[in-house]
PDB file of C-alpha atoms in Angstrom:
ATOM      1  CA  UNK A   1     105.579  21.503 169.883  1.00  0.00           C
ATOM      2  CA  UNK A   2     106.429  23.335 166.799  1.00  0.00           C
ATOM      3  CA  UNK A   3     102.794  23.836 166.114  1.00  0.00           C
ATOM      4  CA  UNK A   4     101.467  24.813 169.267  1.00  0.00           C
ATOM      5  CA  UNK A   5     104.008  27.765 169.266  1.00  0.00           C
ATOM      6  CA  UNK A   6     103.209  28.925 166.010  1.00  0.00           C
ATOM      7  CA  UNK A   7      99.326  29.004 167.114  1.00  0.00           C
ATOM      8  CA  UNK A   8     100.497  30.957 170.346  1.00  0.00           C
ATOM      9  CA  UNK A   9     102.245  33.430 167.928  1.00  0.00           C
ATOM     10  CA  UNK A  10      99.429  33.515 166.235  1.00  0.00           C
ATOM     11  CA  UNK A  11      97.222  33.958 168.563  1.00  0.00           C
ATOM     12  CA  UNK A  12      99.069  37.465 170.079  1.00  0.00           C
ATOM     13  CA  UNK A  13      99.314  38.928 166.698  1.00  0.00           C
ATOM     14  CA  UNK A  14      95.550  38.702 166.179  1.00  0.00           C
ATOM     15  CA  UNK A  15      94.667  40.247 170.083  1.00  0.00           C
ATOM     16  CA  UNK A  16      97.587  42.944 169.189  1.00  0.00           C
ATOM     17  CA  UNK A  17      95.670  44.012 165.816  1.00  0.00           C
ATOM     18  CA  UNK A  18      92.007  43.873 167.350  1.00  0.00           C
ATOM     19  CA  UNK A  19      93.679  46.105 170.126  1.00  0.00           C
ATOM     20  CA  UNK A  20      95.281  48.606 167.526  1.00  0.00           C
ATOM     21  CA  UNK A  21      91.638  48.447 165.379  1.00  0.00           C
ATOM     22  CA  UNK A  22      90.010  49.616 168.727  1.00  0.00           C
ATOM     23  CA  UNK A  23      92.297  51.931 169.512  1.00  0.00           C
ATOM     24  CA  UNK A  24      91.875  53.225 165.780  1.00  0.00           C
ATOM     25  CA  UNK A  25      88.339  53.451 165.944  1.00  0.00           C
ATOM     26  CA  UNK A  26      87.677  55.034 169.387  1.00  0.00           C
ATOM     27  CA  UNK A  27      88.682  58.783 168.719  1.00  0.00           C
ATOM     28  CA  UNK A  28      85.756  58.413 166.062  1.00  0.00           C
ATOM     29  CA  UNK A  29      82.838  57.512 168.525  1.00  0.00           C
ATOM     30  CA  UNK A  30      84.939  59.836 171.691  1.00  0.00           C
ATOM     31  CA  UNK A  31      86.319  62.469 170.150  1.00  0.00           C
ATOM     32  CA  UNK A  32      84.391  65.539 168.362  1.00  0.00           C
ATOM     33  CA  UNK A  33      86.234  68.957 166.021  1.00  0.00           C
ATOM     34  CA  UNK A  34      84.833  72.244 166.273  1.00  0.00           C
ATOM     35  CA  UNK A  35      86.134  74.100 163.642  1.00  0.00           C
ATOM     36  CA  UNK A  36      86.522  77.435 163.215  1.00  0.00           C
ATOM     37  CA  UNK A  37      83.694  79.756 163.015  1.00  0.00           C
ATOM     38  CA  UNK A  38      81.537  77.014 164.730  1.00  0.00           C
ATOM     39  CA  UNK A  39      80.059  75.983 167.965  1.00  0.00           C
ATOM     40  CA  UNK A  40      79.008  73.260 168.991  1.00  0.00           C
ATOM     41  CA  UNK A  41      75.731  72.259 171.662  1.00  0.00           C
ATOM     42  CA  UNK A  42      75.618  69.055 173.488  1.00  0.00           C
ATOM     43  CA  UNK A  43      73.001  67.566 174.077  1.00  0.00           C
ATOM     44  CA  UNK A  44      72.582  64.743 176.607  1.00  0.00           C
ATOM     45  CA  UNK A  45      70.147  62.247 176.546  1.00  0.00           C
ATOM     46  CA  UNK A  46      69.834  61.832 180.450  1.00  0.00           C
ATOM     47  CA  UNK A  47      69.688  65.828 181.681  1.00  0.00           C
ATOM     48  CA  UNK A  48      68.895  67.513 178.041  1.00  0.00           C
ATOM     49  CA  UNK A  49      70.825  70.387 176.049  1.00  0.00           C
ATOM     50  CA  UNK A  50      73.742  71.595 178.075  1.00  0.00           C
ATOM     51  CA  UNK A  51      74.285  75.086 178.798  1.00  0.00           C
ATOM     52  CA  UNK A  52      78.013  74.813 178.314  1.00  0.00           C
ATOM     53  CA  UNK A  53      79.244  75.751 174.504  1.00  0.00           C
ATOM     54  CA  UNK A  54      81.973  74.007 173.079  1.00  0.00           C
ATOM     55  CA  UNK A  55      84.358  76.196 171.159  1.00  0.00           C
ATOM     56  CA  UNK A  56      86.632  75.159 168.431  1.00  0.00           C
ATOM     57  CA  UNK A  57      89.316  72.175 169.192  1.00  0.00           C
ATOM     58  CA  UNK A  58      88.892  68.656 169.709  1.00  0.00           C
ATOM     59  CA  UNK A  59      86.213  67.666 172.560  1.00  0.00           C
ATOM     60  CA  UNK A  60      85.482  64.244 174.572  1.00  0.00           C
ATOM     61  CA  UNK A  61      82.044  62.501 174.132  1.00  0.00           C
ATOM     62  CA  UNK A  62      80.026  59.616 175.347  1.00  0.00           C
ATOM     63  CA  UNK A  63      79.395  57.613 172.394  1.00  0.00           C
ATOM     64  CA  UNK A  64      75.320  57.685 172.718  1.00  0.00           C
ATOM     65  CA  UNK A  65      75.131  59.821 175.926  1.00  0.00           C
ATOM     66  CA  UNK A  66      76.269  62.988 174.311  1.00  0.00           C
ATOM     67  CA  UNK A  67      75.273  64.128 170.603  1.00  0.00           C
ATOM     68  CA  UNK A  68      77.268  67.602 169.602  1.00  0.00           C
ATOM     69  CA  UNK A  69      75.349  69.640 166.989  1.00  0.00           C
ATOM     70  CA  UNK A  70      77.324  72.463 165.029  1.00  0.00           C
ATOM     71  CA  UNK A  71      76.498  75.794 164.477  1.00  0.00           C
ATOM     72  CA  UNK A  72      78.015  78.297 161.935  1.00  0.00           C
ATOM     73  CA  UNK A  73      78.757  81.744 164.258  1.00  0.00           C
ATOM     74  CA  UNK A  74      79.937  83.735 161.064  1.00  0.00           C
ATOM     75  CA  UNK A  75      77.640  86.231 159.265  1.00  0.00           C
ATOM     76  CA  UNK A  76      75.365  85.083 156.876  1.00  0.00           C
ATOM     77  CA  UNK A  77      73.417  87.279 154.273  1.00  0.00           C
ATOM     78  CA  UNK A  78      69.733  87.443 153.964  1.00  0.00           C
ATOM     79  CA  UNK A  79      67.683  89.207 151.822  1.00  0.00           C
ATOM     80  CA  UNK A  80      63.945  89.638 152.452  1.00  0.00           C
ATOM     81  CA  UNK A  81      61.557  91.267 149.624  1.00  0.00           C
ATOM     82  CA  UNK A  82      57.932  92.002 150.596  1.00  0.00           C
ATOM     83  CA  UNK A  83      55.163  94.402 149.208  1.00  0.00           C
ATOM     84  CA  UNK A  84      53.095  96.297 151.097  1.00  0.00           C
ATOM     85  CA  UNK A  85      50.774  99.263 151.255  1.00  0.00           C
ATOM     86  CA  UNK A  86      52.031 103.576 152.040  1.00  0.00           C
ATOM     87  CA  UNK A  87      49.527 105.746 154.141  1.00  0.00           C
ATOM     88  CA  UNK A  88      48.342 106.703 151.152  1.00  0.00           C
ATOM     89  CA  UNK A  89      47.323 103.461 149.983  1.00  0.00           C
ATOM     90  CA  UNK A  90      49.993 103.123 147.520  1.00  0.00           C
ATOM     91  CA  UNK A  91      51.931 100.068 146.360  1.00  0.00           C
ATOM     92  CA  UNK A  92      55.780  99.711 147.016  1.00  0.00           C
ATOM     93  CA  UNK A  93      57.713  96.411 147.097  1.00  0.00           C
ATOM     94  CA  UNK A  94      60.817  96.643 149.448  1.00  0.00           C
ATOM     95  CA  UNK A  95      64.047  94.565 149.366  1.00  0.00           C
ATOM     96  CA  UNK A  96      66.395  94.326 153.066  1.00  0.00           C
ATOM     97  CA  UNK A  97      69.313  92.776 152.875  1.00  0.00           C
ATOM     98  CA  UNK A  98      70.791  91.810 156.290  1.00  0.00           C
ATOM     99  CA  UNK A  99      73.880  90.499 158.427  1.00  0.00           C
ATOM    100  CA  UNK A 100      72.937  87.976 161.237  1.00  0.00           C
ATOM    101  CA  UNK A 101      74.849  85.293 163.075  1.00  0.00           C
ATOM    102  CA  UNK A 102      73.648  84.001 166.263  1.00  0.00           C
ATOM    103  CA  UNK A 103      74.170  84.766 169.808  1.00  0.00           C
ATOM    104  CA  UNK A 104      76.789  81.992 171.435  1.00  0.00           C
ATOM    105  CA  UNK A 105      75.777  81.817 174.584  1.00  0.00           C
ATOM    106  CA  UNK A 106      71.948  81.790 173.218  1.00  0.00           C
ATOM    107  CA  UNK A 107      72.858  78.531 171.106  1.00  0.00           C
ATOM    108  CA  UNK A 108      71.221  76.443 173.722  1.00  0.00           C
ATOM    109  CA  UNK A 109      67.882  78.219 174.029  1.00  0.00           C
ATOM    110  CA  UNK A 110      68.371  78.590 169.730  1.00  0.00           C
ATOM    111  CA  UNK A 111      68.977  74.959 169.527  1.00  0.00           C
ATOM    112  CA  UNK A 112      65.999  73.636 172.070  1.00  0.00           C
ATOM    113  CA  UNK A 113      63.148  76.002 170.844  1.00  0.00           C
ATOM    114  CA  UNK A 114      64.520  76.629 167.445  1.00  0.00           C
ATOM    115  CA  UNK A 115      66.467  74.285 166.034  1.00  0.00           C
ATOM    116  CA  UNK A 116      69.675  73.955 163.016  1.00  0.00           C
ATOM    117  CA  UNK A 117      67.168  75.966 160.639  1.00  0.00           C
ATOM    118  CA  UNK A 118      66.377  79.072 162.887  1.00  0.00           C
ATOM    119  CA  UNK A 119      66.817  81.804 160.560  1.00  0.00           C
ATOM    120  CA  UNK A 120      64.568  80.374 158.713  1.00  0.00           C
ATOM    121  CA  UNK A 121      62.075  80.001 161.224  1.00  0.00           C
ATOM    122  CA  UNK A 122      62.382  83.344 162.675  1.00  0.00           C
ATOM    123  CA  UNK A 123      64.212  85.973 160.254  1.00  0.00           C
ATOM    124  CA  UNK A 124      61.115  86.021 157.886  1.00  0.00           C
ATOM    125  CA  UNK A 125      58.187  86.773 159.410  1.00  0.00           C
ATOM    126  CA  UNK A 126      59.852  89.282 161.782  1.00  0.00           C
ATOM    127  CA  UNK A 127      61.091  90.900 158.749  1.00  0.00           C
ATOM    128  CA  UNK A 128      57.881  91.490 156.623  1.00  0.00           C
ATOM    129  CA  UNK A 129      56.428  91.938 160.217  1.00  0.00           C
ATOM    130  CA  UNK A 130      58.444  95.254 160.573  1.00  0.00           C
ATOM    131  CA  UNK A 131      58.790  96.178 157.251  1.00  0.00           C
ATOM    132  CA  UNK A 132      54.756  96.379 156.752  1.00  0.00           C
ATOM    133  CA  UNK A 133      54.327  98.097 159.660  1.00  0.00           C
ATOM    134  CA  UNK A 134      56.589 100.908 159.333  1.00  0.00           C
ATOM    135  CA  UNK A 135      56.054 101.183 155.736  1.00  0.00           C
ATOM    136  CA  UNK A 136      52.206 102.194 156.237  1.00  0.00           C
ATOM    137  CA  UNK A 137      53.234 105.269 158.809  1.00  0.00           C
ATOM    138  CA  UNK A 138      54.622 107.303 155.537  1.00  0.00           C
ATOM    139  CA  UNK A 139      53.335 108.273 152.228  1.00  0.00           C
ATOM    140  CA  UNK A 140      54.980 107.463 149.320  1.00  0.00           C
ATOM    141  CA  UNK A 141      56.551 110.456 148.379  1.00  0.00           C
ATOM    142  CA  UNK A 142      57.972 110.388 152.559  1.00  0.00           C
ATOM    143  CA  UNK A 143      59.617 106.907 151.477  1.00  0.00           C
ATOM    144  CA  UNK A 144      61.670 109.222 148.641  1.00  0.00           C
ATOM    145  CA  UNK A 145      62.715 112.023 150.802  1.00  0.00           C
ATOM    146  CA  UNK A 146      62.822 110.221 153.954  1.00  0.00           C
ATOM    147  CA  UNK A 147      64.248 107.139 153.032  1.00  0.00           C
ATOM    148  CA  UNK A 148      67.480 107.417 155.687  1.00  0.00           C
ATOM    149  CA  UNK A 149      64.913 108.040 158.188  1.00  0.00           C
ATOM    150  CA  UNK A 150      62.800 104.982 157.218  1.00  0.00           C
ATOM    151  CA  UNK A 151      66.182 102.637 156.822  1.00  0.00           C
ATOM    152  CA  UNK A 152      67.203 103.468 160.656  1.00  0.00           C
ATOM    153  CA  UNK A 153      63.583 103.153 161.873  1.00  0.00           C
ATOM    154  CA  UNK A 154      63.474  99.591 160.005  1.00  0.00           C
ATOM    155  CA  UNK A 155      66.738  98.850 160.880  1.00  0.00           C
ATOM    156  CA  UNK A 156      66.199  99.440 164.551  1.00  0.00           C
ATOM    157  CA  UNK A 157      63.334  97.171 165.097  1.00  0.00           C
ATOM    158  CA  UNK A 158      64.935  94.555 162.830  1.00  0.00           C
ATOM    159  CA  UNK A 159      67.735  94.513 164.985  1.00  0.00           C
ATOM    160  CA  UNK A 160      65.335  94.774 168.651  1.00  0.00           C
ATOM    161  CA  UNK A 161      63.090  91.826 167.343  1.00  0.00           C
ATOM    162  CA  UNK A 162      65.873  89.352 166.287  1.00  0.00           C
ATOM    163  CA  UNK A 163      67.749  90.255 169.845  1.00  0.00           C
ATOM    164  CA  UNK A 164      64.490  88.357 171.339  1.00  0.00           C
ATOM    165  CA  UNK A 165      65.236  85.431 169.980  1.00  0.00           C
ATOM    166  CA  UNK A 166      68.846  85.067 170.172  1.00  0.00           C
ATOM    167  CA  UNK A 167      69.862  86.629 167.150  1.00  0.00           C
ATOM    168  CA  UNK A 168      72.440  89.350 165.960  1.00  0.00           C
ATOM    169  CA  UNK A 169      72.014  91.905 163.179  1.00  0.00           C
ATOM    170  CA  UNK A 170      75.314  93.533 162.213  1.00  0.00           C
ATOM    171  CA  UNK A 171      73.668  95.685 159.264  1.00  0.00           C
ATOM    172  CA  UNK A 172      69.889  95.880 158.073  1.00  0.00           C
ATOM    173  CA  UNK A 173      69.943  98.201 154.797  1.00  0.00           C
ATOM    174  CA  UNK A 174      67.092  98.715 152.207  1.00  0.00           C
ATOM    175  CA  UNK A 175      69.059  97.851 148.467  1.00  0.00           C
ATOM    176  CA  UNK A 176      65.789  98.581 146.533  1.00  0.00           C
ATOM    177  CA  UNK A 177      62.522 100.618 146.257  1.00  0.00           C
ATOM    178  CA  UNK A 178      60.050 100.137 143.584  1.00  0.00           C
ATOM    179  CA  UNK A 179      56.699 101.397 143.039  1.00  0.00           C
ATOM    180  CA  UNK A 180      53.943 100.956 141.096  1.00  0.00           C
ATOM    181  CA  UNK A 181      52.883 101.627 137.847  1.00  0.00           C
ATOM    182  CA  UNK A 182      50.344 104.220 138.610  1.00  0.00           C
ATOM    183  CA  UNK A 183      52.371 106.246 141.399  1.00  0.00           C
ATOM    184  CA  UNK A 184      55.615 106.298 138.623  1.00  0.00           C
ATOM    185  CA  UNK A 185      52.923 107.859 136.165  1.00  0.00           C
ATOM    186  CA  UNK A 186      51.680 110.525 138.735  1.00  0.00           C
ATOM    187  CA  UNK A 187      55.302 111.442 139.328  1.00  0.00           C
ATOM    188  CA  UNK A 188      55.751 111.624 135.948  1.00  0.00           C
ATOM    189  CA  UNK A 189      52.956 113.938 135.394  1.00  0.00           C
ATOM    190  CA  UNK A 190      53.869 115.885 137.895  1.00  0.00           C
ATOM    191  CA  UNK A 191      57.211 116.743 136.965  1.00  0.00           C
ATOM    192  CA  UNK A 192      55.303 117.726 133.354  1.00  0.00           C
ATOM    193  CA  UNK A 193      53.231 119.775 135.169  1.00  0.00           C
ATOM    194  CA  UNK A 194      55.985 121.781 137.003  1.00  0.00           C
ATOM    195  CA  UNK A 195      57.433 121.934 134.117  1.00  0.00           C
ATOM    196  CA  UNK A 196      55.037 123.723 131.933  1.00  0.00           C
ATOM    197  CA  UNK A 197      54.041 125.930 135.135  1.00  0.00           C
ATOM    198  CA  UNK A 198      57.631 127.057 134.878  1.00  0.00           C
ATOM    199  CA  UNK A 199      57.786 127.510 131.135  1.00  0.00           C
ATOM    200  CA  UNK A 200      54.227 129.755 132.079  1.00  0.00           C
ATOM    201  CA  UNK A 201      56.081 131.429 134.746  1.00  0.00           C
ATOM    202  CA  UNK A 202      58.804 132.616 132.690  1.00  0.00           C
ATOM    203  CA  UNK A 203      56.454 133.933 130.075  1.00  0.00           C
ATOM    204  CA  UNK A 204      54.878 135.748 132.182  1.00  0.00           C
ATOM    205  CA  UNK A 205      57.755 137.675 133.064  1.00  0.00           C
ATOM    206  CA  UNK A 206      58.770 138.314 129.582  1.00  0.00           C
ATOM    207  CA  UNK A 207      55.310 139.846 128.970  1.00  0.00           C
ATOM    208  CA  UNK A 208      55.823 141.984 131.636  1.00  0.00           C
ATOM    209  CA  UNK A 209      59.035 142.858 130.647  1.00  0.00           C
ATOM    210  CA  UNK A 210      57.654 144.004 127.075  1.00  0.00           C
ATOM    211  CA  UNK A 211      55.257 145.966 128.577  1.00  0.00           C
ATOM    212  CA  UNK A 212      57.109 147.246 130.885  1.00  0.00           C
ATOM    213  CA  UNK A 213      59.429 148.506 127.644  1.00  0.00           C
ATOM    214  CA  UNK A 214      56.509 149.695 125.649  1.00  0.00           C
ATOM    215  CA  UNK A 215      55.481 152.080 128.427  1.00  0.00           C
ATOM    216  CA  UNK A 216      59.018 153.574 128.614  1.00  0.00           C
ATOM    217  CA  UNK A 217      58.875 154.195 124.828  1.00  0.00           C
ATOM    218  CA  UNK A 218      55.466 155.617 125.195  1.00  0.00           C
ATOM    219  CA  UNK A 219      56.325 157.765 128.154  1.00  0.00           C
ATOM    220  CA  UNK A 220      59.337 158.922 126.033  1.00  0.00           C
ATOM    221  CA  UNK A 221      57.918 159.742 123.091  1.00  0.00           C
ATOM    222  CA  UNK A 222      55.491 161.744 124.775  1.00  0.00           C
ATOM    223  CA  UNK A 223      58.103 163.441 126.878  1.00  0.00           C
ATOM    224  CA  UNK A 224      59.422 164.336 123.317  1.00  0.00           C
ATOM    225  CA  UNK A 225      56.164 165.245 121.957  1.00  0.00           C
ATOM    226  CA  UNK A 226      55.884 167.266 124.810  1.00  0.00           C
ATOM    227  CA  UNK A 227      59.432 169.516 124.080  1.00  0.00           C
ATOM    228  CA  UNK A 228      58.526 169.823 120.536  1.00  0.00           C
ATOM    229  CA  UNK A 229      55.148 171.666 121.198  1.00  0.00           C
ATOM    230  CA  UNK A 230      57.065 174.059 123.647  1.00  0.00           C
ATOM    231  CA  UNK A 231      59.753 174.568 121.417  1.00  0.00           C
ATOM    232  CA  UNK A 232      56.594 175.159 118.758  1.00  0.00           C
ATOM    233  CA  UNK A 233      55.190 177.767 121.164  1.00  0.00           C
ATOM    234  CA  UNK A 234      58.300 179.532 121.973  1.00  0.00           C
ATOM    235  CA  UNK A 235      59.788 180.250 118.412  1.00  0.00           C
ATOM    236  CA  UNK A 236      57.315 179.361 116.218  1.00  0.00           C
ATOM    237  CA  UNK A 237      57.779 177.260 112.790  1.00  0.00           C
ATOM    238  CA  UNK A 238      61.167 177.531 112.591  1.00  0.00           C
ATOM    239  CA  UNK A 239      61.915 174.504 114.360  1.00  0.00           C
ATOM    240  CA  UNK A 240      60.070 172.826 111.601  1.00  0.00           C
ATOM    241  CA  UNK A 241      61.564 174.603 108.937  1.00  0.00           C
ATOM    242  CA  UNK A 242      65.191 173.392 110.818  1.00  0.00           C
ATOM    243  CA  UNK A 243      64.109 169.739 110.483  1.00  0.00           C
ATOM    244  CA  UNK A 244      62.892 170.189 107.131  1.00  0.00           C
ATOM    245  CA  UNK A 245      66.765 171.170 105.739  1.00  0.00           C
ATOM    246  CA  UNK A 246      68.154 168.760 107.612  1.00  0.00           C
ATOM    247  CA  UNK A 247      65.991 166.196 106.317  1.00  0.00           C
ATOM    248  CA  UNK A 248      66.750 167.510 102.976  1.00  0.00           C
ATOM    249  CA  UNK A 249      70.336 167.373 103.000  1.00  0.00           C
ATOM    250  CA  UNK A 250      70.278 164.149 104.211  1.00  0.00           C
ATOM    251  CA  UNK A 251      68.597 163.179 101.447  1.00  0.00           C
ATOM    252  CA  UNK A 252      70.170 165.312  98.926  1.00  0.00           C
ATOM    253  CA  UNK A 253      74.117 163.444 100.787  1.00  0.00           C
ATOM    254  CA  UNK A 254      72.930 160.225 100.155  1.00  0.00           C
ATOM    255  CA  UNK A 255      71.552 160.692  96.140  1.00  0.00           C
ATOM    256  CA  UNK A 256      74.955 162.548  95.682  1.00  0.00           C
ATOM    257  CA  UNK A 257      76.164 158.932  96.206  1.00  0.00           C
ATOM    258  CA  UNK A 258      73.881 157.063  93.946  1.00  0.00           C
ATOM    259  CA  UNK A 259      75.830 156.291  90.716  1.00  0.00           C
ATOM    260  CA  UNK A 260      72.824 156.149  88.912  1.00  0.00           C
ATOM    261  CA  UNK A 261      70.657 159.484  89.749  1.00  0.00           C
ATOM    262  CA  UNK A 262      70.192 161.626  86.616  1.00  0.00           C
ATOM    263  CA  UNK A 263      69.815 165.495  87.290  1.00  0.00           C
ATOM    264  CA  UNK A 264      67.445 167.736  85.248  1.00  0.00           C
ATOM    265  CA  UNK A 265      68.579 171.252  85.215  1.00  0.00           C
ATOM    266  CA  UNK A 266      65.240 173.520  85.453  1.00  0.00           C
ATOM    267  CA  UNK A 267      64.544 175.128  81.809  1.00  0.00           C
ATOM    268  CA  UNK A 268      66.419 172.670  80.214  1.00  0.00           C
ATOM    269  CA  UNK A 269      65.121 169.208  78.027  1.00  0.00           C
ATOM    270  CA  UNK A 270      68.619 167.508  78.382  1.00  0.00           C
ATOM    271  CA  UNK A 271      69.813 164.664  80.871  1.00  0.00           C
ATOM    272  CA  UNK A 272      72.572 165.139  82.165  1.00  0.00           C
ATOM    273  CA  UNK A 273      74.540 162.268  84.369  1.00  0.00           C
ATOM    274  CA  UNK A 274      76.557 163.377  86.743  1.00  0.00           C
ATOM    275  CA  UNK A 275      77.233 159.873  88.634  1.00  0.00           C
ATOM    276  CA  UNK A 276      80.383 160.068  85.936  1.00  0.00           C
ATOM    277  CA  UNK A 277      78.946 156.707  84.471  1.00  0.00           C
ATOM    278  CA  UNK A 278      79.471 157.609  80.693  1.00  0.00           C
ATOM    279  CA  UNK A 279      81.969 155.379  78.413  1.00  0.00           C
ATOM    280  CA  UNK A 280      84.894 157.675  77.031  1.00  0.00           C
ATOM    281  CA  UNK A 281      85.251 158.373  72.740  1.00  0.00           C
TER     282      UNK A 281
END
């Protein structure tokens, strides 16, 4: 008796721990998390990929009928480099760095023509796509003083062509702008070449301005010329004879104050030194 009881008790405590294992593993093959910044698609394998989109929480399923996939909704980065030809058949390479994320209620139409890796698929080649084209409607010098211009027009069919296919730009920006060898040296060269047309320019105008000065002196010194043969005409030589005393007492003032002039009385064979320079007995 005793041992049929204890296989009875035995018996229960194995069906109660099978029934707490099942009931321990069925949230994992019913029960699905969306966390946050995710959605999820179902997809059933009777009708297909369900138009409903499952937000974040905890969500039923039908282990095997219905397989959630998870999609990241935050923005992601991407940069795309490409190089391409100007109007002018000059070489640029162009870096765009943009913000996407998809569309939620797109994520079925993402997730059936698509698939997980759609920004792969799709972000590229509309990219280079747009970039190329735009890029060849301006020279290259445009692309330096238009480059605001060219950013919105890039940024604006970036944003058009991703919207086809379910996808969301929140910024499209161009971070760099390189050329090529031979368009840096032709700017170059041209900036050497304005400035030596500017050093030319300015003399130029200092020429001008000397000559400019050298007919003012001219036409003054003929205007004086001019008074000096009236003055001539009108009283004769004694204007001459005027500037000829005041000459000579300029010169006679400034020998006075030589220290070192020595005077020679006329009729007389003796020095004399009047500058005051002699030693005393």
């Amino acid at each position: 008796m005793a041992a049929s009881s204890a296989d009875k008790v035995l018996t229960a405590v194995s069906r109660v721990g099978l029934g707490l294992g099942g009931l321990a593993v069925l949230p994992s093959f019913c029960l699905f998390d969306v966390d946050g910044g995710q959605r999820a698609v179902v997809l059933n394998m009777l009708t297909g990929v369900e138009d409903k989109v499952r937000g974040e929480g905890t969500h039923f399923k039908v282990p095997w009928l219905l397989q959630p996939k998870l999609y990241d909704i935050r923005l992601r980065p991407k940069l795309i480099q490409t190089t391409t030809g100007t109007k002018d058949l000059q070489t640029i390479t162009i870096h765009v760095r943009m913000l996407f994320r998809p569309d939620v209620a797109g994520l079925p139409t993402i997730h059936t023509t698509l698939g997980e890796d759609y920004d792969e698929r799709v972000i590229p080649s509309i990219a280079n796509e747009v970039m190329k084209a735009t890029i060849a409607q301006y020279n290259a010098e445009q692309l330096l003083t238009q480059r605001e211009h060219v950013s919105q027009e890039i940024r604006e069919a970036i944003v058009h062509r991703a919207r086809q296919f379910n996808i969301l730009m929140d910024d499209v920006s161009i971070t760099h702008l390189t050329y090529g060898k031979e368009f840096a040296r032709a700017i170059e060269e041209k900036q050497v070449a304005e400035q030596d047309a500017e050093r030319q320019k300015f003399i130029v105008a200092a020429s001008e301005q000397e000559r400019q000065a050298t007919v003012i002196r001219s036409e003054g010194e003929a205007e004086a010329a001019k008074m000096i043969s009236e003055a001539l005409k009108e009283h004769g030589s004694g204007l001459i004879e005027v500037r000829r005393i005041d000459a000579a007492k300029d010169i006679a003032d400034s020998l006075a104050k030589s220290p070192n002039v020595m005077y020679l009385p006329a009729g007389q064979q003796m020095l004399l030194n009047t500058g005051g320079g002699g030693r005393s007995q």
